[in-house]
XYZ file of C-alpha atoms in Angstrom:
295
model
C 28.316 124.049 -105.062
C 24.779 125.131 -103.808
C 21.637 122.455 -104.796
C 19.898 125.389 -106.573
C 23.616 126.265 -108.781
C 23.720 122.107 -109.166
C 20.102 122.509 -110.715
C 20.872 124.848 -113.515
C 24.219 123.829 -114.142
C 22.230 119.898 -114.615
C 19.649 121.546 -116.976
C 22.511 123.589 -118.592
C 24.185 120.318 -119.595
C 20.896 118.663 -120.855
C 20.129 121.434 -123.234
C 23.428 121.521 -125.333
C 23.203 117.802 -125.177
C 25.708 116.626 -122.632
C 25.241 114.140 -119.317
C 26.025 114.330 -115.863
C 29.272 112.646 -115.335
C 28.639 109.403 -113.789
C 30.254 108.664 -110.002
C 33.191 106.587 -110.243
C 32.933 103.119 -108.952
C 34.821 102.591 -105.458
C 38.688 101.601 -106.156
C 38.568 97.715 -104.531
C 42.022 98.498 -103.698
C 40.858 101.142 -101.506
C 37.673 99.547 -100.201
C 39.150 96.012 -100.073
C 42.194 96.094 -98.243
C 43.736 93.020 -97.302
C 45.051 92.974 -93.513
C 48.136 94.574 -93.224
C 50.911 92.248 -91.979
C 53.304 93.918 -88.995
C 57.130 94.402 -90.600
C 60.003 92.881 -88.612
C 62.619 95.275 -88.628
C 66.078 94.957 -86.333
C 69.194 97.218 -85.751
C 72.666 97.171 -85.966
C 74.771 99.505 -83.700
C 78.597 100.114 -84.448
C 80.710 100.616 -81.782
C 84.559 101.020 -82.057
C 87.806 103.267 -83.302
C 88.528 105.213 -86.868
C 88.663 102.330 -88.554
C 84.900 101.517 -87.792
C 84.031 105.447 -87.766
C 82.120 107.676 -90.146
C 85.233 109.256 -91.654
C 88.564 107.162 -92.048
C 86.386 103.807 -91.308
C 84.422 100.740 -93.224
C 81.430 101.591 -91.138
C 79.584 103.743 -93.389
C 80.032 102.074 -96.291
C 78.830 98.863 -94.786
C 75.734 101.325 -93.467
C 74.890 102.495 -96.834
C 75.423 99.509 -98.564
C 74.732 96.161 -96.762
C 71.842 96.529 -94.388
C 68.138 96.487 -96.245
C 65.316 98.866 -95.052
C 64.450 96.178 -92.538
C 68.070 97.095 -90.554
C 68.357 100.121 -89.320
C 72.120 100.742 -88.696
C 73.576 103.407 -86.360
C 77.617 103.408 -86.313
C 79.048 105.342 -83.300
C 82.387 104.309 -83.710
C 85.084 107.565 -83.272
C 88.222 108.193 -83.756
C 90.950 107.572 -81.732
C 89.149 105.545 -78.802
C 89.846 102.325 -77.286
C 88.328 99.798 -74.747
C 89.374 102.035 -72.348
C 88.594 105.837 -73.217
C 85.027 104.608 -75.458
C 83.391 103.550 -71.874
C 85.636 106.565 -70.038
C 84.260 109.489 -71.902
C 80.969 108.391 -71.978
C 80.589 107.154 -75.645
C 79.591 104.115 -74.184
C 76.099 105.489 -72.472
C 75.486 106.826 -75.952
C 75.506 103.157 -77.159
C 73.460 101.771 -74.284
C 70.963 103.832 -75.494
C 70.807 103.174 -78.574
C 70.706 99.674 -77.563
C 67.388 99.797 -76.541
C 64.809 97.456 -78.407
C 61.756 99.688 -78.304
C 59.991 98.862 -81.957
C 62.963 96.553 -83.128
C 62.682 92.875 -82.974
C 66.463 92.803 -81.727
C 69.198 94.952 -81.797
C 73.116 93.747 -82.571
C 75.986 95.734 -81.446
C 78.716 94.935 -83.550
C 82.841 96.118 -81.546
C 85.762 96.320 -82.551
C 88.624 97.928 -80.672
C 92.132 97.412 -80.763
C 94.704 99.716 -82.518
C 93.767 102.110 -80.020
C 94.560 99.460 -77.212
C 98.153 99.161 -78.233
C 100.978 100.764 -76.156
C 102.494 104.498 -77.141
C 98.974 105.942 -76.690
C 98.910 107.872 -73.761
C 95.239 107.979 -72.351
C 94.500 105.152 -74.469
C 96.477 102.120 -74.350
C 95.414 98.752 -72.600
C 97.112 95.956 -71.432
C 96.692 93.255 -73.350
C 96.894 90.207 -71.392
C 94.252 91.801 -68.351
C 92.519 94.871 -69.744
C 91.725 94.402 -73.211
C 90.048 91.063 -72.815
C 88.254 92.085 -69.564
C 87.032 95.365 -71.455
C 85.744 93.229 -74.054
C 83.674 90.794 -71.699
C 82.600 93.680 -69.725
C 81.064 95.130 -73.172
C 79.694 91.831 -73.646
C 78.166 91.472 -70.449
C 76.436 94.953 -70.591
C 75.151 94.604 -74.206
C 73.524 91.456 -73.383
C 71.893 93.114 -69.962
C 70.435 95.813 -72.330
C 68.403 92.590 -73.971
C 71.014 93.236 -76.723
C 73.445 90.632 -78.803
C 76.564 91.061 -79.376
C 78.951 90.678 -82.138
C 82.574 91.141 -81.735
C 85.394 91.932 -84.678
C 88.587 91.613 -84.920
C 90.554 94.335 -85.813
C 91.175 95.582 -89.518
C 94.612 95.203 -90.688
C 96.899 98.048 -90.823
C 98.564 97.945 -94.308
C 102.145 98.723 -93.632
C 104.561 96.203 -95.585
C 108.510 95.078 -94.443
C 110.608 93.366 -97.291
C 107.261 92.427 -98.856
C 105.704 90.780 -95.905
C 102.797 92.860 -94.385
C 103.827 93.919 -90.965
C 101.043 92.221 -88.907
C 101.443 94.643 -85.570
C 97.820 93.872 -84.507
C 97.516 89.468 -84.301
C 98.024 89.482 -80.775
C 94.493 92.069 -80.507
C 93.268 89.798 -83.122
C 94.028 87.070 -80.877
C 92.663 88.298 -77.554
C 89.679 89.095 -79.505
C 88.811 85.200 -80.542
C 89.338 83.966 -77.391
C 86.753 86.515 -75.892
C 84.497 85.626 -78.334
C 85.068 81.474 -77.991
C 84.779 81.998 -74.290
C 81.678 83.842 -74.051
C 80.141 82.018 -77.285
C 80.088 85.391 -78.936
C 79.333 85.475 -82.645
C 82.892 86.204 -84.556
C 83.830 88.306 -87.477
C 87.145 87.431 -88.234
C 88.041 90.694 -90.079
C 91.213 90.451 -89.058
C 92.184 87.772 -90.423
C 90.257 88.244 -94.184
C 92.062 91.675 -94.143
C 95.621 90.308 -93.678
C 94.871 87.647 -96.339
C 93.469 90.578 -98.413
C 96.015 93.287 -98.219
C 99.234 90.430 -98.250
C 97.715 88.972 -101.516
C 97.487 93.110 -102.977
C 101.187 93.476 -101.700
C 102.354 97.355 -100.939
C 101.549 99.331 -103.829
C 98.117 98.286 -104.479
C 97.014 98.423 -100.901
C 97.609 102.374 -101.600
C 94.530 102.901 -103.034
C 92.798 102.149 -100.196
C 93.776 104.857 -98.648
C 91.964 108.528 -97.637
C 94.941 110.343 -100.265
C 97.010 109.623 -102.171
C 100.735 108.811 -101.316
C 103.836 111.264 -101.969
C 106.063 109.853 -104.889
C 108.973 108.701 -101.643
C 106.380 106.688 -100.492
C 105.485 104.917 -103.553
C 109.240 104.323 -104.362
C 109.549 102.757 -100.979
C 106.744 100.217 -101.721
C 107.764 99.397 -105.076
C 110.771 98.006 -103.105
C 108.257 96.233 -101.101
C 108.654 98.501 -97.442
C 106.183 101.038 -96.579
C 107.229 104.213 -95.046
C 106.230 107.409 -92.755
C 106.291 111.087 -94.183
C 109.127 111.813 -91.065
C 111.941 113.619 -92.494
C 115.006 111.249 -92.803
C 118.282 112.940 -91.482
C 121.806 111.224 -91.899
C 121.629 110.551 -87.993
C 118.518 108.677 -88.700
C 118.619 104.687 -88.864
C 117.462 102.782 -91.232
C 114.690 101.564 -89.221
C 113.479 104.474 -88.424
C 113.048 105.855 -92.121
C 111.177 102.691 -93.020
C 108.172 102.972 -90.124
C 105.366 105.406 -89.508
C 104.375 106.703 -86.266
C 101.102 105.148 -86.031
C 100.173 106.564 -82.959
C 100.813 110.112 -84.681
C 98.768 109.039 -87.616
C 95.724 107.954 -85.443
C 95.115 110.554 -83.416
C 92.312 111.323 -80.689
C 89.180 112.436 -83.303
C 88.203 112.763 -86.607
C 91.305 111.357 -88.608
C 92.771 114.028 -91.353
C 92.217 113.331 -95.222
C 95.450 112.086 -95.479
C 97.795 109.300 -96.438
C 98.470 106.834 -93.886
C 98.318 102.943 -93.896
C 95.108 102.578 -91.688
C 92.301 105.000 -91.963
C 90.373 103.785 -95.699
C 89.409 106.115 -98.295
C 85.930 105.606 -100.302
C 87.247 102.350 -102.446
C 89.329 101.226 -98.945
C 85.809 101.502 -97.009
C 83.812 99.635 -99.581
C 86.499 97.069 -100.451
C 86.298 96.094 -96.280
C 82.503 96.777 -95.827
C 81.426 93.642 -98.655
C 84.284 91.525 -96.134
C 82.914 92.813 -93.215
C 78.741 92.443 -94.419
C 80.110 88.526 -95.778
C 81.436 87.545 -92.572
C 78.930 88.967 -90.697
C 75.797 87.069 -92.644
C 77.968 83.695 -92.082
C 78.399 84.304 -88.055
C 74.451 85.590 -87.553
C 73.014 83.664 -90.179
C 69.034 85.326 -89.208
C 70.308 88.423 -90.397
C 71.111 86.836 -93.399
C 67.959 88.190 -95.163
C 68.861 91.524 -94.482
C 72.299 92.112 -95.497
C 73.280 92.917 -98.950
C 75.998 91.189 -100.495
């Protein structure tokens, strides 16, 4: 508005009786602003198989979940990979990357490896008594170069049940793992060994529902008994053993796991069920990022 249209709009007012409106104080929450204290935010990087991953895994759970806005979390686990074919293919790099502290305060790179590591899995498999451990201290190593900490898991249970024992196919990775960790004071999430506990104490049937789909009714008959069985077709030439055990390497394959039932990959109530273990375990090893992990 012009000074001579202010003028005669003023007079205007004063005629039929009105005032100017008067100018608003300033807002002392605007014009007194206290100093503004720098936040201290950190990250967590993921880096590991399907079980980890974005589909099929406990990672993204845990991501949306556990971690406040102070944690940024990043989980570049895939499908399929192992010590050996993460670094190979160059998922690795993509980690080193991320690694990077830039605005963080520190950064925590959280692996886990190990069904991938077992033997059947061409392009894949490790030895464990050389390979797997020395994979695992050269991760070690190279995260803590990149100004980086490390945390190392152990790997999730598979749930597959004999006679109504769990069928614990992964202890010796389990193993391997701890001593890594001891040796290179490494903090330790022994998921491992809360997810045997877990699943044993659930027993066959209830483990199911952890599971991307739901089973087919053999399946459940099977675990009622208290074994766990593979969708193979069972011939009369087929053995007994061989109608009670899934291919595991055929149900983890290379990739993004299929929405189906098997006795590794987790559904959504599988992913948050080991995500609250997983956040838990993690807050008792690295007890500064306590205050930023979500029960």
């Amino acid at each position: 508005m012009r000074k001579g249209e202010f003028s005669r709009s003023g007079t205007l007012l004063l005629l039929l009786g009105l005032s100017l409106p008067a100018l608003a104080a300033p807002d002392p929450s605007i014009s007194k602003r206290p100093p503004v204290s720098p936040i201290r935010a950190s990250k967590i990087v993921l880096v590991g198989d399907s079980t980890t991953a974005v589909q099929g895994g406990w990672g993204p759970a845990f991501c949306a979940r556990h971690v406040s806005s102070f944690l940024a979390c990043v989980n570049l686990a895939r499908g399929g990979r192992s010590t050996y074919n993460y670094r190979a293919e160059g998922s690795w790099d993509i980690a080193l990357h991320e690694m990077r502290p830039g605005p963080y305060q520190d950064v925590y790179v959280l692996v886990q490896f190990g069904h991938n590591d077992q033997p059947g899995k061409p392009g894949r498999s490790t030895d464990l008594q050389r390979e797997f451990p020395g994979n695992l201290r050269a991760y070690v190593r190279e995260i803590r170069a990149a100004g980086a900490r490390p945390v190392l898991l152990t790997p999730l249970t598979r749930r597959q049940f004999s006679d109504g024992r769990l069928v614990d196919d992964l202890a010796p990775w389990a193993e391997a793992t701890r001593r890594v960790a001891a040796e290179l004071q490494v903090p330790l999430v022994d998921l491992h060994a809360r997810s045997t506990a877990a699943v044993q104490g659930m027993g066959p049937v209830q483990a199911m529902r952890f599971a991307q789909a739901r089973p087919a009714p053999q399946q459940v008959v099977a675990a009622q008994a208290g074994s766990t069985i593979g969708m193979a077709p069972v011939t009369p030439a087929a053995t007994p053993a061989a109608a009670t055990v899934q291919a595991n390497a055929a149900a983890e394959p290379m990739g993004t796991p299929k929405e189906a039932f098997d006795y590794t990959h987790l559904g959504t109530e599988g992913a948050g069920f080991f995500a609250a273990i997983v956040a838990d375990e993690l807050a008792r090893a690295v007890p500064e990022l306590r205050r930023n992990l979500i029960p």
